[in-house]
Amino acid sequence: MKIVHSFWSKPSIVIDNGTNEKTFGGWRHKRYQYMSWALSCLTFKRYYPNIELVTDLAGKKILIDQLKLPYTSVKVELDCLNTYPEKLWALGKLFAYGLQNEPFIHVDNDIFIWEKFNDEIEKAQLLAQHVDDEEGHYSFAIKHLKERGMIFPSVIQTDLEIYNRFNASNAGIIGGNNIDFFKEYVKLAFEFVDANFNKIDKTLIGASYAIIYEQYLYSALAREKNIKIELFLKGKENNIINLVNFMNKYGKKKYVHLQSSSKFFFEYCRELEHQLLLEFPEYHERIRELIEHEKRN
């Protein structure tokens, strides 16, 4: 099974008037963003020899040329997205899905593992981290987008009419063996975004848009095609308090995902740094030297 990381650097850059939604990938400082990339790549590399990075020129400079992370292959493909605003940060992930021609698992760079995924996940037609059942978020997102006059794909409109509720998949991990599905899904997602491009303004909440064109569309299309999405975490396992706990490395599922706002809390940043220093001290030192060099220049 191939593991895929993607890094479209534009949404991470500090813009002139302060910060954007994904500055430093949501981390409180870029040193923690670098540490997260390193720990994620290195923990996955222990169990999956084939790990690919899909990025742009700026991302390659940081992750490959400077941090020297041991990716098996690198695809410098994402500069083509720079005509899109940084609010559409999930497009980098989607583009990476669409490049795949063999079974894969795409993982976010704030996910760390201490064992392989099970056979159910690796052999699944489609997979995701867990059911994202925060329906209030999705209701708000749909309302937010409708207020801007956005046009939704028929698969989303039909799904809402049939089920009258939201049932989406968290894309912390996403992938599978059904490559044809991903080709169609990515095409639909970009058509959705492109059709509404002129409706994107400063008031658009990027995260609200992303959960619709990435996570909800994925689940709705799978339902339309009657393809099961295999879930890695089920029931209480997807509790955010559990997911962000580094003691998971000793637990039943040796998996940590510092998702959402947890990346901005100092205690999680310090725990991330502690884990990198403990397990891969040479990369911790490399990141420290890089940050010091950037300060001087």
CSV table of C-alpha atoms in Angstrom, one decimal:
chain,number,residue,atom,x,y,z
A,1,MET,CA,0.0,0.0,0.0
A,2,LYS,CA,1.3,3.4,-0.9
A,3,ILE,CA,1.1,6.3,1.6
A,4,VAL,CA,0.6,9.8,0.2
A,5,HIS,CA,1.4,13.1,1.8
A,6,SER,CA,0.4,16.4,0.0
A,7,PHE,CA,1.6,19.9,0.6
A,8,TRP,CA,0.3,22.9,-1.3
A,9,SER,CA,2.4,25.6,0.3
A,10,LYS,CA,0.3,28.7,-0.7
A,11,PRO,CA,-2.3,28.4,2.1
A,12,SER,CA,0.5,28.1,4.7
A,13,ILE,CA,2.1,31.4,3.9
A,14,VAL,CA,1.5,34.5,6.1
A,15,ILE,CA,-0.3,37.1,4.0
A,16,ASP,CA,0.2,40.9,4.1
A,17,ASN,CA,-2.7,41.6,6.5
A,18,GLY,CA,-1.8,39.0,9.1
A,19,THR,CA,-2.7,35.3,9.0
A,20,ASN,CA,-5.0,33.3,6.8
A,21,GLU,CA,-7.0,30.2,7.8
A,22,LYS,CA,-4.2,27.7,7.3
A,23,THR,CA,-1.1,29.8,8.1
A,24,PHE,CA,1.6,27.3,9.1
A,25,GLY,CA,-0.9,24.6,8.5
A,26,GLY,CA,-2.9,25.7,11.5
A,27,TRP,CA,0.1,25.4,13.9
A,28,ARG,CA,1.0,28.2,16.2
A,29,HIS,CA,4.5,28.5,14.7
A,30,LYS,CA,6.1,27.1,11.5
A,31,ARG,CA,8.7,25.1,13.6
A,32,TYR,CA,5.8,23.0,14.8
A,33,GLN,CA,4.5,22.6,11.2
A,34,TYR,CA,8.0,21.4,10.2
A,35,MET,CA,8.1,19.0,13.2
A,36,SER,CA,4.7,17.6,12.3
A,37,TRP,CA,5.7,16.9,8.8
A,38,ALA,CA,8.9,15.2,10.0
A,39,LEU,CA,7.2,13.0,12.7
A,40,SER,CA,4.3,12.1,10.3
A,41,CYS,CA,6.7,11.1,7.5
A,42,LEU,CA,9.1,9.2,9.7
A,43,THR,CA,6.5,7.3,11.7
A,44,PHE,CA,4.8,6.2,8.5
A,45,LYS,CA,8.1,5.3,6.9
A,46,ARG,CA,8.7,2.7,9.6
A,47,TYR,CA,5.8,0.6,8.4
A,48,TYR,CA,5.3,1.7,4.7
A,49,PRO,CA,8.4,1.8,2.6
A,50,ASN,CA,6.5,3.5,-0.3
A,51,ILE,CA,5.6,7.0,0.8
A,52,GLU,CA,5.0,9.7,-1.8
A,53,LEU,CA,5.0,13.5,-1.5
A,54,VAL,CA,2.9,15.6,-3.8
A,55,THR,CA,3.9,19.2,-3.5
A,56,ASP,CA,4.9,22.4,-5.3
A,57,LEU,CA,8.4,23.9,-5.7
A,58,ALA,CA,8.3,25.8,-2.4
A,59,GLY,CA,7.2,22.7,-0.6
A,60,LYS,CA,9.9,20.6,-2.1
A,61,LYS,CA,12.5,23.1,-1.0
A,62,ILE,CA,11.4,22.8,2.6
A,63,LEU,CA,10.5,19.2,3.0
A,64,ILE,CA,13.1,17.6,0.6
A,65,ASP,CA,16.0,20.0,0.1
A,66,GLN,CA,16.1,21.4,3.6
A,67,LEU,CA,14.5,18.9,6.0
A,68,LYS,CA,15.7,15.9,3.8
A,69,LEU,CA,12.6,13.8,4.7
A,70,PRO,CA,12.9,10.3,3.3
A,71,TYR,CA,10.0,10.2,0.9
A,72,THR,CA,10.3,7.4,-1.7
A,73,SER,CA,9.1,9.6,-4.5
A,74,VAL,CA,8.2,13.3,-5.0
A,75,LYS,CA,5.8,14.8,-7.5
A,76,VAL,CA,6.1,18.6,-7.9
A,77,GLU,CA,2.7,19.2,-9.3
A,78,LEU,CA,0.8,21.7,-7.2
A,79,ASP,CA,2.1,25.0,-8.5
A,80,CYS,CA,-0.8,24.7,-11.0
A,81,LEU,CA,-3.2,25.5,-8.1
A,82,ASN,CA,-1.8,28.9,-7.4
A,83,THR,CA,-4.6,30.6,-9.4
A,84,TYR,CA,-6.9,29.5,-6.6
A,85,PRO,CA,-7.2,31.5,-3.4
A,86,GLU,CA,-5.6,30.1,-0.3
A,87,LYS,CA,-9.0,29.7,1.3
A,88,LEU,CA,-9.4,26.6,-0.9
A,89,TRP,CA,-6.6,24.8,0.9
A,90,ALA,CA,-8.1,21.3,0.5
A,91,LEU,CA,-7.6,21.4,-3.2
A,92,GLY,CA,-4.0,20.3,-2.8
A,93,LYS,CA,-5.2,17.1,-1.2
A,94,LEU,CA,-7.8,16.6,-3.9
A,95,PHE,CA,-5.3,17.1,-6.7
A,96,ALA,CA,-3.0,14.5,-5.1
A,97,TYR,CA,-5.9,12.0,-4.9
A,98,GLY,CA,-6.5,12.5,-8.6
A,99,LEU,CA,-2.9,11.8,-9.5
A,100,GLN,CA,-3.0,8.3,-8.1
A,101,ASN,CA,-3.0,5.3,-10.4
A,102,GLU,CA,-2.6,2.5,-7.8
A,103,PRO,CA,-4.1,1.8,-4.3
A,104,PHE,CA,-3.2,4.5,-1.8
A,105,ILE,CA,-3.9,6.0,1.5
A,106,HIS,CA,-3.5,9.8,1.7
A,107,VAL,CA,-2.8,10.9,5.3
A,108,ASP,CA,-2.7,14.4,6.7
A,109,ASN,CA,0.6,15.7,8.0
A,110,ASP,CA,-0.6,15.9,11.6
A,111,ILE,CA,-1.2,12.1,11.8
A,112,PHE,CA,1.3,9.8,13.4
A,113,ILE,CA,1.3,6.0,13.7
A,114,TRP,CA,3.1,3.2,15.7
A,115,GLU,CA,1.7,0.2,13.7
A,116,LYS,CA,0.4,-0.6,10.2
A,117,PHE,CA,-3.2,-0.2,9.3
A,118,ASN,CA,-5.2,-3.4,9.4
A,119,ASP,CA,-6.2,-5.5,6.4
A,120,GLU,CA,-9.8,-4.1,6.3
A,121,ILE,CA,-8.3,-0.6,5.7
A,122,GLU,CA,-5.6,-1.7,3.3
A,123,LYS,CA,-7.9,-3.8,1.1
A,124,ALA,CA,-10.9,-1.5,1.2
A,125,GLN,CA,-12.5,-0.1,-2.0
A,126,LEU,CA,-12.8,3.2,-0.2
A,127,LEU,CA,-11.7,4.3,3.3
A,128,ALA,CA,-11.8,7.2,5.6
A,129,GLN,CA,-10.8,8.0,9.2
A,130,HIS,CA,-14.3,8.1,10.7
A,131,VAL,CA,-17.9,9.2,10.1
A,132,ASP,CA,-18.0,13.0,10.6
A,133,ASP,CA,-21.4,13.3,12.2
A,134,GLU,CA,-21.1,17.0,13.3
A,135,GLU,CA,-24.3,17.8,11.4
A,136,GLY,CA,-24.4,21.3,12.8
A,137,HIS,CA,-21.1,22.1,11.0
A,138,TYR,CA,-22.5,20.8,7.7
A,139,SER,CA,-25.9,22.6,8.1
A,140,PHE,CA,-24.0,25.9,8.8
A,141,ALA,CA,-21.7,25.2,5.8
A,142,ILE,CA,-24.6,24.5,3.3
A,143,LYS,CA,-26.4,27.7,4.5
A,144,HIS,CA,-23.1,29.7,4.3
A,145,LEU,CA,-22.6,28.5,0.7
A,146,LYS,CA,-26.2,29.0,-0.3
A,147,GLU,CA,-26.1,32.6,0.9
A,148,ARG,CA,-23.4,33.2,-1.7
A,149,GLY,CA,-25.6,31.7,-4.4
A,150,MET,CA,-23.4,28.6,-5.0
A,151,ILE,CA,-24.5,25.9,-7.3
A,152,PHE,CA,-24.2,22.3,-5.9
A,153,PRO,CA,-23.5,19.1,-7.8
A,154,SER,CA,-26.6,17.0,-8.4
A,155,VAL,CA,-25.1,14.2,-6.3
A,156,ILE,CA,-25.1,16.5,-3.3
A,157,GLN,CA,-28.6,17.8,-3.9
A,158,THR,CA,-30.0,14.3,-4.4
A,159,ASP,CA,-28.3,12.9,-1.3
A,160,LEU,CA,-29.8,15.7,0.8
A,161,GLU,CA,-33.3,15.0,-0.6
A,162,ILE,CA,-33.1,11.3,0.0
A,163,TYR,CA,-31.5,11.2,3.5
A,164,ASN,CA,-32.5,14.7,4.8
A,165,ARG,CA,-29.3,14.6,6.9
A,166,PHE,CA,-25.5,14.9,6.6
A,167,ASN,CA,-23.4,11.8,6.7
A,168,ALA,CA,-19.8,12.7,5.7
A,169,SER,CA,-16.4,11.1,6.1
A,170,ASN,CA,-13.4,12.6,7.9
A,171,ALA,CA,-10.6,12.8,5.4
A,172,GLY,CA,-7.7,12.7,7.9
A,173,ILE,CA,-7.0,9.4,6.1
A,174,ILE,CA,-8.7,8.7,2.8
A,175,GLY,CA,-8.0,6.4,-0.1
A,176,GLY,CA,-8.6,2.9,-1.2
A,177,ASN,CA,-8.3,0.4,-4.1
A,178,ASN,CA,-11.0,1.9,-6.3
A,179,ILE,CA,-9.0,4.3,-8.4
A,180,ASP,CA,-11.8,4.9,-10.9
A,181,PHE,CA,-13.9,6.3,-8.1
A,182,PHE,CA,-11.2,8.8,-7.1
A,183,LYS,CA,-10.8,10.0,-10.7
A,184,GLU,CA,-14.5,10.7,-10.9
A,185,TYR,CA,-14.7,12.2,-7.4
A,186,VAL,CA,-11.8,14.6,-8.0
A,187,LYS,CA,-13.2,15.7,-11.3
A,188,LEU,CA,-16.6,16.5,-9.7
A,189,ALA,CA,-15.0,18.3,-6.8
A,190,PHE,CA,-13.0,20.6,-9.1
A,191,GLU,CA,-16.1,21.2,-11.3
A,192,PHE,CA,-18.0,22.2,-8.2
A,193,VAL,CA,-15.3,24.7,-7.2
A,194,ASP,CA,-14.7,26.1,-10.7
A,195,ALA,CA,-18.4,26.6,-11.2
A,196,ASN,CA,-18.6,28.8,-8.2
A,197,PHE,CA,-15.2,30.5,-8.5
A,198,ASN,CA,-16.7,34.0,-9.0
A,199,LYS,CA,-18.6,33.6,-5.7
A,200,ILE,CA,-15.5,33.3,-3.5
A,201,ASP,CA,-14.9,36.5,-1.6
A,202,LYS,CA,-13.2,37.6,1.6
A,203,THR,CA,-16.1,36.5,3.8
A,204,LEU,CA,-16.1,32.9,2.6
A,205,ILE,CA,-15.1,30.5,5.4
A,206,GLY,CA,-12.7,28.1,3.7
A,207,ALA,CA,-13.2,25.2,6.2
A,208,SER,CA,-17.0,25.4,5.7
A,209,TYR,CA,-16.5,25.1,1.9
A,210,ALA,CA,-13.9,22.3,2.3
A,211,ILE,CA,-16.1,20.0,4.3
A,212,ILE,CA,-18.7,20.1,1.5
A,213,TYR,CA,-16.5,19.8,-1.6
A,214,GLU,CA,-14.1,17.3,-0.1
A,215,GLN,CA,-15.7,15.3,2.8
A,216,TYR,CA,-19.4,15.4,2.1
A,217,LEU,CA,-19.1,15.0,-1.7
A,218,TYR,CA,-16.9,11.9,-1.1
A,219,SER,CA,-19.6,10.2,1.0
A,220,ALA,CA,-22.5,11.3,-1.1
A,221,LEU,CA,-20.9,9.9,-4.3
A,222,ALA,CA,-20.0,6.6,-2.6
A,223,ARG,CA,-23.7,6.3,-1.5
A,224,GLU,CA,-24.9,7.0,-5.0
A,225,LYS,CA,-22.6,4.2,-6.3
A,226,ASN,CA,-23.4,1.9,-3.3
A,227,ILE,CA,-19.7,1.6,-2.4
A,228,LYS,CA,-18.9,1.0,1.2
A,229,ILE,CA,-16.5,3.4,2.9
A,230,GLU,CA,-14.4,1.4,5.4
A,231,LEU,CA,-13.8,3.4,8.6
A,232,PHE,CA,-10.6,3.2,10.6
A,233,LEU,CA,-12.1,4.6,13.8
A,234,LYS,CA,-15.6,3.7,14.9
A,235,GLY,CA,-17.9,4.8,17.7
A,236,LYS,CA,-16.1,6.4,20.6
A,237,GLU,CA,-12.7,5.9,19.0
A,238,ASN,CA,-13.1,9.1,17.1
A,239,ASN,CA,-13.5,11.3,20.2
A,240,ILE,CA,-11.2,14.2,19.6
A,241,ILE,CA,-9.8,14.0,23.2
A,242,ASN,CA,-8.8,10.4,22.4
A,243,LEU,CA,-7.4,11.2,19.0
A,244,VAL,CA,-4.9,13.9,20.2
A,245,ASN,CA,-3.5,11.8,23.0
A,246,PHE,CA,0.1,10.7,22.4
A,247,MET,CA,-0.4,7.9,24.9
A,248,ASN,CA,-2.2,6.2,22.0
A,249,LYS,CA,1.2,4.9,20.9
A,250,TYR,CA,0.8,2.3,23.7
A,251,GLY,CA,-2.9,1.7,23.2
A,252,LYS,CA,-5.2,-0.5,21.1
A,253,LYS,CA,-4.9,1.7,18.0
A,254,LYS,CA,-1.5,3.3,17.9
A,255,TYR,CA,-2.6,6.4,16.0
A,256,VAL,CA,-2.6,10.1,16.8
A,257,HIS,CA,-4.3,12.9,14.8
A,258,LEU,CA,-3.7,16.4,16.0
A,259,GLN,CA,-6.7,17.7,14.1
A,260,SER,CA,-8.5,21.0,14.0
A,261,SER,CA,-7.7,23.6,16.7
A,262,SER,CA,-5.6,21.2,18.8
A,263,LYS,CA,-2.6,22.3,16.7
A,264,PHE,CA,-2.7,25.8,18.2
A,265,PHE,CA,-2.7,24.6,21.8
A,266,PHE,CA,0.8,24.9,23.4
A,267,GLU,CA,0.6,21.6,25.3
A,268,TYR,CA,0.1,19.6,22.1
A,269,CYS,CA,2.9,21.5,20.3
A,270,ARG,CA,5.2,20.7,23.2
A,271,GLU,CA,4.2,17.0,23.1
A,272,LEU,CA,4.8,16.9,19.4
A,273,GLU,CA,8.2,18.3,19.9
A,274,HIS,CA,8.9,15.9,22.7
A,275,GLN,CA,8.0,12.9,20.5
A,276,LEU,CA,10.2,14.1,17.7
A,277,LEU,CA,13.1,14.7,20.0
A,278,LEU,CA,12.6,11.3,21.6
A,279,GLU,CA,12.3,9.3,18.4
A,280,PHE,CA,14.1,11.2,15.7
A,281,PRO,CA,16.6,13.7,17.4
A,282,GLU,CA,18.6,14.3,14.3
A,283,TYR,CA,15.5,15.8,12.6
A,284,HIS,CA,14.7,17.9,15.6
A,285,GLU,CA,18.2,19.4,15.4
A,286,ARG,CA,17.8,19.9,11.7
A,287,ILE,CA,14.5,21.8,12.2
A,288,ARG,CA,16.1,23.9,15.0
A,289,GLU,CA,19.0,24.9,12.7
A,290,LEU,CA,16.6,25.7,9.9
A,291,ILE,CA,14.5,28.0,12.0
A,292,GLU,CA,17.6,29.8,13.4
A,293,HIS,CA,18.8,30.3,9.8
A,294,GLU,CA,15.5,31.7,8.7
A,295,LYS,CA,15.5,34.1,11.7
A,296,ARG,CA,19.0,35.4,10.6
A,297,ASN,CA,17.9,35.9,7.0
